[in-house]
GROMACS .gro file of C-alpha atoms in nm:
model
  474
    1PHE     CA    1   5.337  -2.555  -1.167
    2VAL     CA    2   5.541  -2.576  -0.844
    3ALA     CA    3   5.697  -2.300  -0.679
    4HIS     CA    4   5.838  -2.194  -0.328
    5GLY     CA    5   5.548  -2.022  -0.109
    6GLU     CA    6   5.772  -1.679  -0.079
    7CYS     CA    7   5.845  -1.643  -0.450
    8SER     CA    8   5.465  -1.679  -0.489
    9GLY     CA    9   5.428  -1.401  -0.287
   10LEU     CA   10   5.156  -1.533  -0.048
   11ASN     CA   11   5.153  -1.463   0.309
   12VAL     CA   12   5.209  -1.752   0.598
   13ASP     CA   13   4.856  -1.800   0.628
   14SER     CA   14   4.810  -1.792   0.269
   15ILE     CA   15   5.065  -2.061   0.250
   16THR     CA   16   4.905  -2.246   0.464
   17VAL     CA   17   4.595  -2.322   0.324
   18ALA     CA   18   4.714  -2.328  -0.037
   19LEU     CA   19   4.939  -2.718   0.086
   20SER     CA   20   4.632  -2.821   0.159
   21TYR     CA   21   4.405  -2.855  -0.197
   22ASP     CA   22   4.584  -2.800  -0.546
   23TRP     CA   23   4.654  -2.468  -0.551
   24GLN     CA   24   4.679  -2.268  -0.948
   25CYS     CA   25   4.899  -2.016  -0.990
   26ASN     CA   26   4.756  -1.687  -1.169
   27ASP     CA   27   4.818  -1.846  -1.519
   28CYS     CA   28   4.669  -2.113  -1.449
   29LYS     CA   29   4.445  -2.000  -1.234
   30SER     CA   30   4.034  -2.061  -1.296
   31CYS     CA   31   3.666  -2.012  -1.128
   32MET     CA   32   3.687  -2.231  -0.834
   33VAL     CA   33   3.258  -2.283  -0.896
   34CYS     CA   34   3.256  -2.348  -1.261
   35PHE     CA   35   3.622  -2.458  -1.327
   36CYS     CA   36   3.646  -2.250  -1.643
   37LYS     CA   37   3.955  -1.992  -1.709
   38HIS     CA   38   3.759  -1.713  -1.924
   39ASP     CA   39   3.690  -1.387  -1.880
   40GLU     CA   40   3.998  -1.305  -1.621
   41GLU     CA   41   3.852  -0.958  -1.582
   42GLU     CA   42   3.608  -1.113  -1.396
   43ILE     CA   43   3.803  -1.318  -1.124
   44LEU     CA   44   3.859  -1.213  -0.747
   45ILE     CA   45   4.104  -1.376  -0.682
   46CYS     CA   46   4.010  -1.481  -0.193
   47ALA     CA   47   4.267  -1.291   0.020
   48SER     CA   48   4.272  -1.568   0.258
   49CYS     CA   49   4.329  -1.929   0.039
   50ASP     CA   50   4.468  -1.741  -0.290
   51ARG     CA   51   4.149  -1.905  -0.499
   52GLY     CA   52   3.957  -1.779  -0.786
   53CYS     CA   53   3.541  -1.696  -0.870
   54HIS     CA   54   3.401  -1.545  -1.163
   55THR     CA   55   3.182  -1.262  -0.999
   56PHE     CA   56   2.953  -1.413  -1.150
   57CYS     CA   57   2.971  -1.739  -0.979
   58CYS     CA   58   2.981  -1.577  -0.623
   59ASP     CA   59   2.670  -1.659  -0.407
   60PRO     CA   60   2.546  -1.420  -0.401
   61GLN     CA   61   2.663  -1.257  -0.728
   62VAL     CA   62   2.932  -0.936  -0.647
   63ALA     CA   63   2.772  -0.701  -0.918
   64ASN     CA   64   3.112  -0.458  -0.896
   65ILE     CA   65   3.506  -0.554  -0.783
   66PRO     CA   66   3.484  -0.458  -0.479
   67GLU     CA   67   3.777  -0.208  -0.343
   68HIS     CA   68   3.849  -0.455  -0.085
   69ASP     CA   69   4.022  -0.780   0.032
   70TRP     CA   70   3.756  -1.015  -0.079
   71ASN     CA   71   3.675  -1.377   0.050
   72CYS     CA   72   3.561  -1.628  -0.061
   73SER     CA   73   3.235  -1.873   0.065
   74ILE     CA   74   3.442  -2.110   0.193
   75CYS     CA   75   3.717  -1.867   0.402
   76SER     CA   76   3.405  -1.664   0.451
   77SER     CA   77   3.233  -1.916   0.655
   78MET     CA   78   3.502  -1.940   0.937
   79PRO     CA   79   3.655  -1.813   1.186
   80SER     CA   80   3.963  -1.571   1.169
   81PRO     CA   81   4.167  -1.475   1.438
   82SER     CA   82   4.114  -1.139   1.635
   83SER     CA   83   4.408  -1.014   1.517
   84ILE     CA   84   4.316  -1.006   1.149
   85SER     CA   85   3.951  -0.853   1.278
   86ALA     CA   86   4.099  -0.558   1.434
   87LEU     CA   87   4.369  -0.492   1.205
   88HIS     CA   88   4.034  -0.478   0.940
   89SER     CA   89   3.894  -0.170   1.191
   90GLN     CA   90   4.181  -0.032   1.044
   91PRO     CA   91   4.184   0.135   0.662
   92SER     CA   92   4.310   0.037   0.405
   93SER     CA   93   4.472   0.109   0.037
   94PRO     CA   94   4.233   0.002  -0.230
   95VAL     CA   95   4.371  -0.308  -0.451
   96THR     CA   96   4.242  -0.451  -0.785
   97ARG     CA   97   4.115  -0.795  -0.672
   98THR     CA   98   4.119  -0.885  -1.021
   99PHE     CA   99   4.445  -1.010  -1.308
  100THR     CA  100   4.458  -1.089  -1.676
  101SER     CA  101   4.787  -1.279  -1.698
  102SER     CA  102   5.064  -1.333  -1.434
  103LYS     CA  103   5.248  -1.032  -1.554
  104LYS     CA  104   4.955  -0.807  -1.355
  105GLN     CA  105   5.015  -0.710  -1.021
  106ARG     CA  106   4.836  -0.989  -0.783
  107PRO     CA  107   4.637  -0.874  -0.515
  108GLY     CA  108   4.734  -1.132  -0.267
  109ARG     CA  109   5.153  -1.009  -0.271
  110LEU     CA  110   4.993  -0.603  -0.185
  111ARG     CA  111   4.741  -0.788   0.124
  112SER     CA  112   5.048  -0.972   0.222
  113LYS     CA  113   5.253  -0.649   0.263
  114ILE     CA  114   4.991  -0.466   0.391
  115VAL     CA  115   4.892  -0.737   0.671
  116VAL     CA  116   5.254  -0.726   0.766
  117ASP     CA  117   5.302  -0.379   0.796
  118ALA     CA  118   5.003  -0.315   1.003
  119GLU     CA  119   5.048  -0.626   1.239
  120ASN     CA  120   5.386  -0.449   1.300
  121SER     CA  121   5.228  -0.115   1.396
  122PHE     CA  122   5.011  -0.232   1.538
  123TYR     CA  123   5.181  -0.433   1.848
  124GLU     CA  124   5.450  -0.194   1.814
  125THR     CA  125   5.248   0.118   1.920
  126PHE     CA  126   5.122  -0.088   2.182
  127GLY     CA  127   4.707  -0.095   1.946
  128HIS     CA  128   4.822   0.212   1.847
  129LYS     CA  129   4.842   0.442   2.168
  130LEU     CA  130   5.145   0.549   2.100
  131THR     CA  131   5.293   0.707   1.727
  132MET     CA  132   5.589   0.574   1.564
  133ALA     CA  133   5.799   0.835   1.747
  134GLU     CA  134   5.777   0.738   2.082
  135ALA     CA  135   5.741   0.293   2.014
  136ASP     CA  136   6.113   0.373   1.875
  137THR     CA  137   6.284   0.169   2.119
  138LYS     CA  138   6.639   0.247   1.937
  139ARG     CA  139   6.676   0.557   2.129
  140GLY     CA  140   6.692   0.396   2.462
  141THR     CA  141   6.983   0.145   2.304
  142PRO     CA  142   7.315   0.226   2.512
  143THR     CA  143   7.570   0.369   2.275
  144GLU     CA  144   7.930   0.367   2.318
  145LEU     CA  145   7.982   0.652   2.478
  146ASP     CA  146   7.713   0.538   2.712
  147TYR     CA  147   7.955   0.216   2.790
  148LYS     CA  148   8.250   0.396   2.896
  149ARG     CA  149   8.112   0.646   3.135
  150PHE     CA  150   7.959   0.400   3.302
  151GLU     CA  151   8.348   0.208   3.308
  152MET     CA  152   8.470   0.532   3.465
  153ALA     CA  153   8.183   0.546   3.754
  154LYS     CA  154   8.260   0.144   3.796
  155GLN     CA  155   8.575   0.253   3.880
  156ILE     CA  156   8.491   0.608   4.060
  157SER     CA  157   8.307   0.364   4.302
  158LYS     CA  158   8.537   0.128   4.419
  159GLN     CA  159   8.827   0.398   4.448
  160ASN     CA  160   8.511   0.592   4.684
  161TRP     CA  161   8.423   0.261   4.801
  162MET     CA  162   8.352   0.231   5.214
  163PRO     CA  163   8.194  -0.014   5.434
  164ALA     CA  164   7.906  -0.033   5.539
  165LEU     CA  165   7.869   0.106   5.887
  166GLU     CA  166   7.749  -0.180   6.163
  167VAL     CA  167   7.513  -0.237   6.384
  168PRO     CA  168   7.614  -0.084   6.778
  169LYS     CA  169   7.589  -0.438   6.950
  170ILE     CA  170   7.609  -0.431   7.331
  171THR     CA  171   7.985  -0.726   7.339
  172LYS     CA  172   7.983  -0.761   7.739
  173ILE     CA  173   7.754  -0.720   7.998
  174GLN     CA  174   7.819  -0.682   8.353
  175PHE     CA  175   7.547  -0.870   8.553
  176GLY     CA  176   7.615  -0.981   8.928
  177ASP     CA  177   8.002  -1.001   8.993
  178TYR     CA  178   8.055  -1.181   8.625
  179PHE     CA  179   8.144  -1.000   8.326
  180ILE     CA  180   7.985  -1.183   8.069
  181ASP     CA  181   8.085  -1.173   7.666
  182THR     CA  182   7.779  -1.147   7.441
  183TRP     CA  183   7.648  -1.402   7.177
  184TYR     CA  184   7.400  -1.249   6.955
  185VAL     CA  185   7.252  -0.898   6.934
  186ALA     CA  186   6.983  -0.784   7.162
  187PRO     CA  187   6.669  -0.527   7.055
  188TYR     CA  188   6.765  -0.294   7.315
  189PRO     CA  189   6.664   0.096   7.324
  190GLU     CA  190   6.923   0.252   7.132
  191GLU     CA  191   7.048   0.474   7.409
  192TYR     CA  192   7.233   0.161   7.540
  193SER     CA  193   7.284  -0.069   7.236
  194SER     CA  194   7.526   0.249   7.192
  195HIS     CA  195   7.757   0.124   7.462
  196PRO     CA  196   7.990  -0.187   7.441
  197LEU     CA  197   7.960  -0.266   7.835
  198LEU     CA  198   7.541  -0.316   7.953
  199TYR     CA  199   7.474  -0.340   8.288
  200ILE     CA  200   7.255  -0.543   8.465
  201CYS     CA  201   7.127  -0.611   8.768
  202GLU     CA  202   7.095  -0.980   8.893
  203PHE     CA  203   6.787  -0.928   9.099
  204CYS     CA  204   6.525  -0.680   8.877
  205MET     CA  205   6.686  -0.720   8.586
  206LYS     CA  206   6.709  -0.364   8.552
  207TYR     CA  207   6.959  -0.268   8.266
  208MET     CA  208   7.173   0.033   8.319
  209LYS     CA  209   7.426   0.241   8.059
  210SER     CA  210   7.693   0.391   8.295
  211SER     CA  211   7.945   0.144   8.672
  212TYR     CA  212   7.830   0.492   8.834
  213VAL     CA  213   7.419   0.465   8.729
  214ALA     CA  214   7.513   0.059   8.847
  215GLY     CA  215   7.641   0.124   9.138
  216ARG     CA  216   7.382   0.374   9.305
  217HIS     CA  217   7.099   0.117   9.159
  218LYS     CA  218   7.290  -0.183   9.426
  219MET     CA  219   7.295   0.011   9.693
  220LYS     CA  220   6.911   0.154   9.700
  221CYS     CA  221   6.735  -0.143   9.527
  222PRO     CA  222   6.552  -0.333   9.701
  223ILE     CA  223   6.488  -0.658   9.584
  224LYS     CA  224   6.678  -0.961   9.655
  225HIS     CA  225   6.486  -1.206   9.457
  226PRO     CA  226   6.218  -1.224   9.132
  227PRO     CA  227   5.942  -1.080   9.213
  228GLY     CA  228   5.661  -1.413   9.230
  229ASP     CA  229   5.621  -1.713   9.449
  230GLU     CA  230   5.932  -1.944   9.617
  231ILE     CA  231   5.755  -2.287   9.457
  232TYR     CA  232   6.066  -2.544   9.514
  233ARG     CA  233   6.383  -2.492   9.725
  234ASP     CA  234   6.650  -2.755   9.766
  235GLY     CA  235   6.985  -2.635   9.979
  236LYS     CA  236   7.093  -2.350   9.773
  237ILE     CA  237   6.937  -2.413   9.467
  238SER     CA  238   6.569  -2.171   9.457
  239ILE     CA  239   6.258  -2.152   9.128
  240PHE     CA  240   6.003  -1.896   9.139
  241GLU     CA  241   5.805  -1.861   8.994
  242VAL     CA  242   5.668  -1.521   8.753
  243ASP     CA  243   5.440  -1.379   8.599
  244GLY     CA  244   5.430  -1.217   8.234
  245ARG     CA  245   5.058  -1.008   8.327
  246LYS     CA  246   5.210  -0.999   8.692
  247ASN     CA  247   5.548  -0.808   8.649
  248LYS     CA  248   5.561  -0.762   8.300
  249ILE     CA  249   5.821  -0.539   8.225
  250TYR     CA  250   6.084  -0.788   8.478
  251CYS     CA  251   6.011  -1.065   8.284
  252GLN     CA  252   6.071  -0.809   7.924
  253ASN     CA  253   6.380  -0.789   8.068
  254LEU     CA  254   6.441  -1.053   8.154
  255CYS     CA  255   6.346  -1.183   7.737
  256LEU     CA  256   6.601  -0.900   7.596
  257LEU     CA  257   6.891  -1.062   7.833
  258ALA     CA  258   6.734  -1.401   7.719
  259LYS     CA  259   6.801  -1.265   7.356
  260MET     CA  260   7.217  -1.197   7.380
  261PHE     CA  261   7.262  -1.574   7.423
  262LEU     CA  262   6.962  -1.749   7.184
  263ASP     CA  263   6.943  -1.735   6.811
  264HIS     CA  264   6.613  -1.833   6.806
  265LYS     CA  265   6.477  -1.612   7.052
  266THR     CA  266   6.149  -1.354   6.972
  267LEU     CA  267   5.947  -1.355   7.261
  268TYR     CA  268   6.106  -0.947   7.403
  269TYR     CA  269   5.786  -0.788   7.507
  270ASP     CA  270   5.441  -0.991   7.431
  271VAL     CA  271   5.506  -1.184   7.809
  272GLU     CA  272   5.168  -1.171   8.010
  273PRO     CA  273   5.010  -1.508   7.781
  274PHE     CA  274   5.338  -1.659   7.981
  275LEU     CA  275   5.513  -1.831   8.300
  276PHE     CA  276   5.865  -1.772   8.376
  277TYR     CA  277   6.067  -2.059   8.603
  278ILE     CA  278   6.348  -1.847   8.774
  279MET     CA  279   6.596  -2.043   8.900
  280THR     CA  280   6.845  -1.890   9.124
  281GLU     CA  281   7.155  -2.038   9.367
  282VAL     CA  282   7.056  -1.925   9.707
  283ASP     CA  283   7.308  -1.737  10.028
  284GLN     CA  284   7.363  -1.398  10.198
  285ALA     CA  285   7.300  -1.143   9.959
  286GLY     CA  286   6.984  -1.303   9.818
  287CYS     CA  287   6.845  -1.521   9.544
  288HIS     CA  288   7.098  -1.471   9.273
  289PHE     CA  289   7.025  -1.563   8.856
  290VAL     CA  290   7.109  -1.930   8.716
  291GLY     CA  291   6.871  -1.960   8.418
  292TYR     CA  292   6.497  -2.004   8.352
  293PHE     CA  293   6.228  -2.140   8.113
  294SER     CA  294   5.920  -1.995   8.043
  295LYS     CA  295   5.567  -2.128   7.847
  296GLU     CA  296   5.280  -2.097   7.779
  297LYS     CA  297   4.973  -2.035   8.065
  298HIS     CA  298   4.717  -2.238   7.747
  299SER     CA  299   4.984  -2.399   7.532
  300ALA     CA  300   4.748  -2.594   7.221
  301MET     CA  301   5.036  -2.785   7.136
  302ASP     CA  302   5.107  -2.907   7.445
  303TYR     CA  303   5.435  -2.728   7.451
  304ASN     CA  304   5.582  -2.702   7.837
  305VAL     CA  305   5.850  -2.519   7.726
  306SER     CA  306   5.844  -2.213   7.519
  307CYS     CA  307   6.245  -2.076   7.651
  308ILE     CA  308   6.493  -2.196   7.767
  309LEU     CA  309   6.808  -2.062   7.903
  310THR     CA  310   7.131  -2.139   8.128
  311MET     CA  311   7.357  -1.878   8.186
  312PRO     CA  312   7.705  -1.898   8.046
  313VAL     CA  313   7.886  -1.882   8.329
  314HIS     CA  314   7.657  -2.169   8.492
  315GLN     CA  315   7.696  -2.382   8.198
  316ARG     CA  316   7.851  -2.704   8.244
  317LYS     CA  317   7.713  -2.764   8.630
  318GLY     CA  318   7.424  -2.993   8.550
  319TYR     CA  319   7.158  -2.738   8.634
  320GLY     CA  320   7.055  -2.721   8.208
  321GLN     CA  321   6.969  -3.062   8.289
  322TYR     CA  322   6.767  -2.957   8.590
  323LEU     CA  323   6.547  -2.693   8.459
  324ILE     CA  324   6.469  -2.954   8.163
  325ASP     CA  325   6.388  -3.224   8.476
  326PHE     CA  326   6.180  -2.947   8.638
  327SER     CA  327   5.976  -2.907   8.314
  328TYR     CA  328   5.906  -3.225   8.332
  329LEU     CA  329   5.805  -3.245   8.641
  330LEU     CA  330   5.580  -2.995   8.614
  331THR     CA  331   5.392  -3.141   8.336
  332LYS     CA  332   5.336  -3.475   8.591
  333LYS     CA  333   5.201  -3.287   8.822
  334GLU     CA  334   4.954  -3.139   8.589
  335HIS     CA  335   4.885  -3.515   8.486
  336ARG     CA  336   5.003  -3.405   8.114
  337ILE     CA  337   5.263  -3.478   7.854
  338GLY     CA  338   5.475  -3.250   7.676
  339SER     CA  339   5.757  -3.174   7.488
  340PRO     CA  340   5.957  -2.861   7.428
  341GLU     CA  341   5.864  -2.541   7.129
  342ARG     CA  342   6.051  -2.581   6.852
  343PRO     CA  343   6.285  -2.492   6.702
  344LEU     CA  344   6.524  -2.567   6.953
  345SER     CA  345   6.847  -2.383   7.007
  346ASP     CA  346   7.179  -2.574   6.881
  347LEU     CA  347   7.326  -2.582   7.290
  348GLY     CA  348   6.916  -2.675   7.385
  349LEU     CA  349   6.843  -3.009   7.142
  350LEU     CA  350   7.200  -3.099   7.237
  351SER     CA  351   7.074  -3.067   7.630
  352TYR     CA  352   6.699  -3.224   7.572
  353ARG     CA  353   6.885  -3.526   7.397
  354SER     CA  354   7.083  -3.526   7.627
  355TYR     CA  355   6.826  -3.558   7.946
  356TRP     CA  356   6.660  -3.827   7.735
  357LYS     CA  357   6.863  -4.009   7.647
  358THR     CA  358   6.944  -4.049   8.077
  359ALA     CA  359   6.609  -4.019   8.096
  360LEU     CA  360   6.506  -4.346   7.894
  361TYR     CA  361   6.779  -4.524   8.032
  362TYR     CA  362   6.689  -4.504   8.429
  363GLU     CA  363   6.366  -4.642   8.289
  364LEU     CA  364   6.525  -4.992   8.113
  365ARG     CA  365   6.849  -5.027   8.325
  366ASP     CA  366   6.639  -5.285   8.524
  367GLN     CA  367   6.310  -5.363   8.303
  368LYS     CA  368   6.255  -5.757   8.167
  369GLU     CA  369   5.927  -5.726   8.108
  370PRO     CA  370   5.695  -5.510   7.840
  371ILE     CA  371   5.696  -5.175   7.978
  372SER     CA  372   5.489  -4.871   7.920
  373ILE     CA  373   5.658  -4.536   8.004
  374GLN     CA  374   5.420  -4.306   8.149
  375GLY     CA  375   5.260  -3.992   8.026
  376ASN     CA  376   5.548  -3.657   8.021
  377MET     CA  377   5.731  -3.742   7.759
  378THR     CA  378   5.585  -3.758   7.415
  379ALA     CA  379   5.584  -4.039   7.193
  380ASP     CA  380   5.785  -3.877   6.935
  381ASP     CA  381   6.098  -3.799   7.184
  382ILE     CA  382   6.109  -4.151   7.320
  383VAL     CA  383   6.054  -4.343   6.903
  384SER     CA  384   6.370  -4.018   6.804
  385THR     CA  385   6.562  -4.107   7.105
  386LEU     CA  386   6.565  -4.506   7.055
  387GLN     CA  387   6.681  -4.404   6.714
  388LEU     CA  388   6.982  -4.200   6.755
  389ASN     CA  389   7.103  -4.429   7.033
  390HIS     CA  390   7.005  -4.723   6.847
  391MET     CA  391   6.823  -4.898   7.030
  392LEU     CA  392   6.540  -4.924   6.804
  393ARG     CA  393   6.489  -5.247   6.526
  394ARG     CA  394   6.232  -5.401   6.291
  395ASP     CA  395   6.125  -5.799   6.375
  396PRO     CA  396   6.098  -5.915   6.011
  397ASP     CA  397   5.966  -6.237   6.227
  398THR     CA  398   5.634  -6.066   6.440
  399ASP     CA  399   5.675  -5.725   6.158
  400SER     CA  400   5.690  -5.514   6.434
  401TYR     CA  401   5.918  -5.275   6.594
  402ILE     CA  402   6.150  -5.426   6.935
  403ILE     CA  403   6.366  -5.288   7.141
  404GLU     CA  404   6.738  -5.409   7.219
  405ILE     CA  405   6.866  -5.288   7.555
  406ASN     CA  406   7.249  -5.345   7.593
  407LYS     CA  407   7.300  -5.346   7.972
  408ALA     CA  408   7.619  -5.286   7.947
  409THR     CA  409   7.572  -4.946   7.788
  410ILE     CA  410   7.349  -4.848   7.969
  411GLU     CA  411   7.510  -4.910   8.336
  412GLU     CA  412   7.848  -4.734   8.200
  413HIS     CA  413   7.639  -4.420   8.049
  414LEU     CA  414   7.484  -4.397   8.409
  415ASN     CA  415   7.789  -4.452   8.580
  416ARG     CA  416   7.924  -4.221   8.432
  417ILE     CA  417   7.686  -3.958   8.468
  418GLU     CA  418   7.551  -4.040   8.866
  419LYS     CA  419   8.024  -3.982   8.911
  420LYS     CA  420   7.950  -3.617   8.821
  421ARG     CA  421   7.757  -3.587   9.099
  422LEU     CA  422   7.537  -3.290   8.924
  423PRO     CA  423   7.221  -3.158   9.136
  424LYS     CA  424   6.855  -3.329   9.120
  425VAL     CA  425   6.491  -3.286   9.130
  426ASP     CA  426   6.407  -3.380   9.467
  427PRO     CA  427   5.967  -3.386   9.385
  428SER     CA  428   5.896  -3.315   9.736
  429LYS     CA  429   6.005  -3.006   9.784
  430LEU     CA  430   5.800  -2.839   9.506
  431THR     CA  431   5.500  -2.709   9.678
  432TRP     CA  432   5.276  -2.570   9.382
  433ALA     CA  433   4.972  -2.608   9.193
  434PRO     CA  434   4.880  -2.617   8.858
  435PHE     CA  435   4.805  -2.228   8.695
  436LEU     CA  436   4.414  -2.105   8.741
  437LEU     CA  437   4.264  -1.860   8.514
  438THR     CA  438   3.919  -1.678   8.558
  439ARG     CA  439   3.652  -1.735   8.246
  440ASP     CA  440   3.688  -1.431   8.130
  441ARG     CA  441   4.051  -1.386   8.086
  442LEU     CA  442   4.089  -1.730   7.918
  443ALA     CA  443   3.831  -1.562   7.660
  444THR     CA  444   4.079  -1.387   7.547
  445LEU     CA  445   4.363  -1.704   7.543
  446PRO     CA  446   4.383  -1.859   7.122
  447GLY     CA  447   4.277  -2.218   7.131
  448PRO     CA  448   3.957  -2.362   7.216
  449GLN     CA  449   3.799  -2.271   7.515
  450LEU     CA  450   3.604  -2.367   7.768
  451THR     CA  451   3.259  -2.273   7.878
  452ASP     CA  452   3.013  -2.381   8.153
  453LYS     CA  453   2.683  -2.215   8.167
  454ASP     CA  454   2.587  -2.358   8.451
  455GLY     CA  455   2.825  -2.256   8.682
  456ASP     CA  456   2.941  -1.865   8.760
  457GLU     CA  457   3.197  -1.638   8.473
  458ASP     CA  458   3.429  -1.567   8.760
  459LYS     CA  459   3.535  -1.874   8.868
  460ASP     CA  460   3.864  -2.068   8.846
  461VAL     CA  461   3.896  -2.282   8.557
  462ASP     CA  462   4.233  -2.505   8.521
  463VAL     CA  463   4.303  -2.509   8.192
  464LEU     CA  464   4.528  -2.756   8.195
  465GLY     CA  465   4.279  -2.936   8.278
  466ASP     CA  466   4.294  -3.311   8.444
  467ASN     CA  467   4.339  -3.561   8.205
  468ALA     CA  468   4.486  -3.909   8.350
  469SER     CA  469   4.757  -3.951   8.249
  470ASN     CA  470   4.842  -4.124   7.910
  471ASP     CA  471   5.096  -4.378   7.865
  472ASP     CA  472   5.283  -4.430   7.520
  473GLU     CA  473   5.357  -4.828   7.508
  474ILE     CA  474   5.642  -4.888   7.358
   0.00000   0.00000   0.00000
């Protein structure tokens, strides 16, 4: 006998099992134990696999016809799905488990409909936690009226649309004798940000919102140079070292000023762990701010610059290269190697690449023997500069890297730099010693701690160390 699964009235699970053995229809069904067809009224049909078995052939025997689903000895020994077990815990309608002819309703067909309905009810009501009315999702389906209302609301919103209010921005500052257009938004207090023009004192970095207040401040401000120690003087150029802990307000105002010209700057108020090196031009009126760079007092990553800025009115004068060279001079005095903190701004990256290129060209101009560059530039900065200038090549014969030096290119670049007559740092004019921290203050800084069980707890500690200079072989 051949029949479609759906035509046989079996559910999906029963069809899967029935395909694994010689299935029999209702007219041909015999007992799976004695293989006889007699006593049809005593044959039970398995609700899972659709096999038949006499009540008296079952082990153990079945005295009465069960009122609910019956499983044969094969199916009852196999684990059933948890969902079916959960469904079986719900009361089901009594079903007759015997048949006398093919015309009589087969129990498997009744069970299939009951199980399917029970499963649908179980899942639709989230395990009978909701009523069928609560689980009905058709009530949430948008109607034609809902679509019309939505289109009408969208048209009204387009007609009434207004552009978002722009964040107040300081578009210009008066700094000394200059009016300077700002590039980025700085987080000044709201009462100052609402004014397009901000007045900043070039000596104490105090910011004001009116020309009247700025004029009064200019007459009374006693400061004519940055707070801190003057560590370098060469002609009209003077550089001061300012401690962020000792001059917190000045350094915070300086960081707010720098944010208007630096996109990546995020430090505004936590200035205590930093030292600020302020570059100025000196005249009879005082020390006028030109630019600055900051560095951590104790850098775990050996950064020698955290932030660097040259004011727009003093750019293209060589002051950016001057500040970079000065930062490496301090690094050399500390007997360490250094590199700027990443990420660099676009202008900062260009300035550093130009400085690294010029510094390497000066070292390589008159060199004929293998050399090593002493430790103020990191190996990564040196290698990247050589690669950008196409000077590093792998030798297939020796399986090593070699530097290709084009003397004409080097001479042309250095002659162009020297013709500009840009200011250069004179190391002999520096009067400076590495920053010292007391041990109790060092304990508050992140990074590895120094201990000296036999020493004085209040003794000053050189956190920059006394390491010998590191030479990076090329």
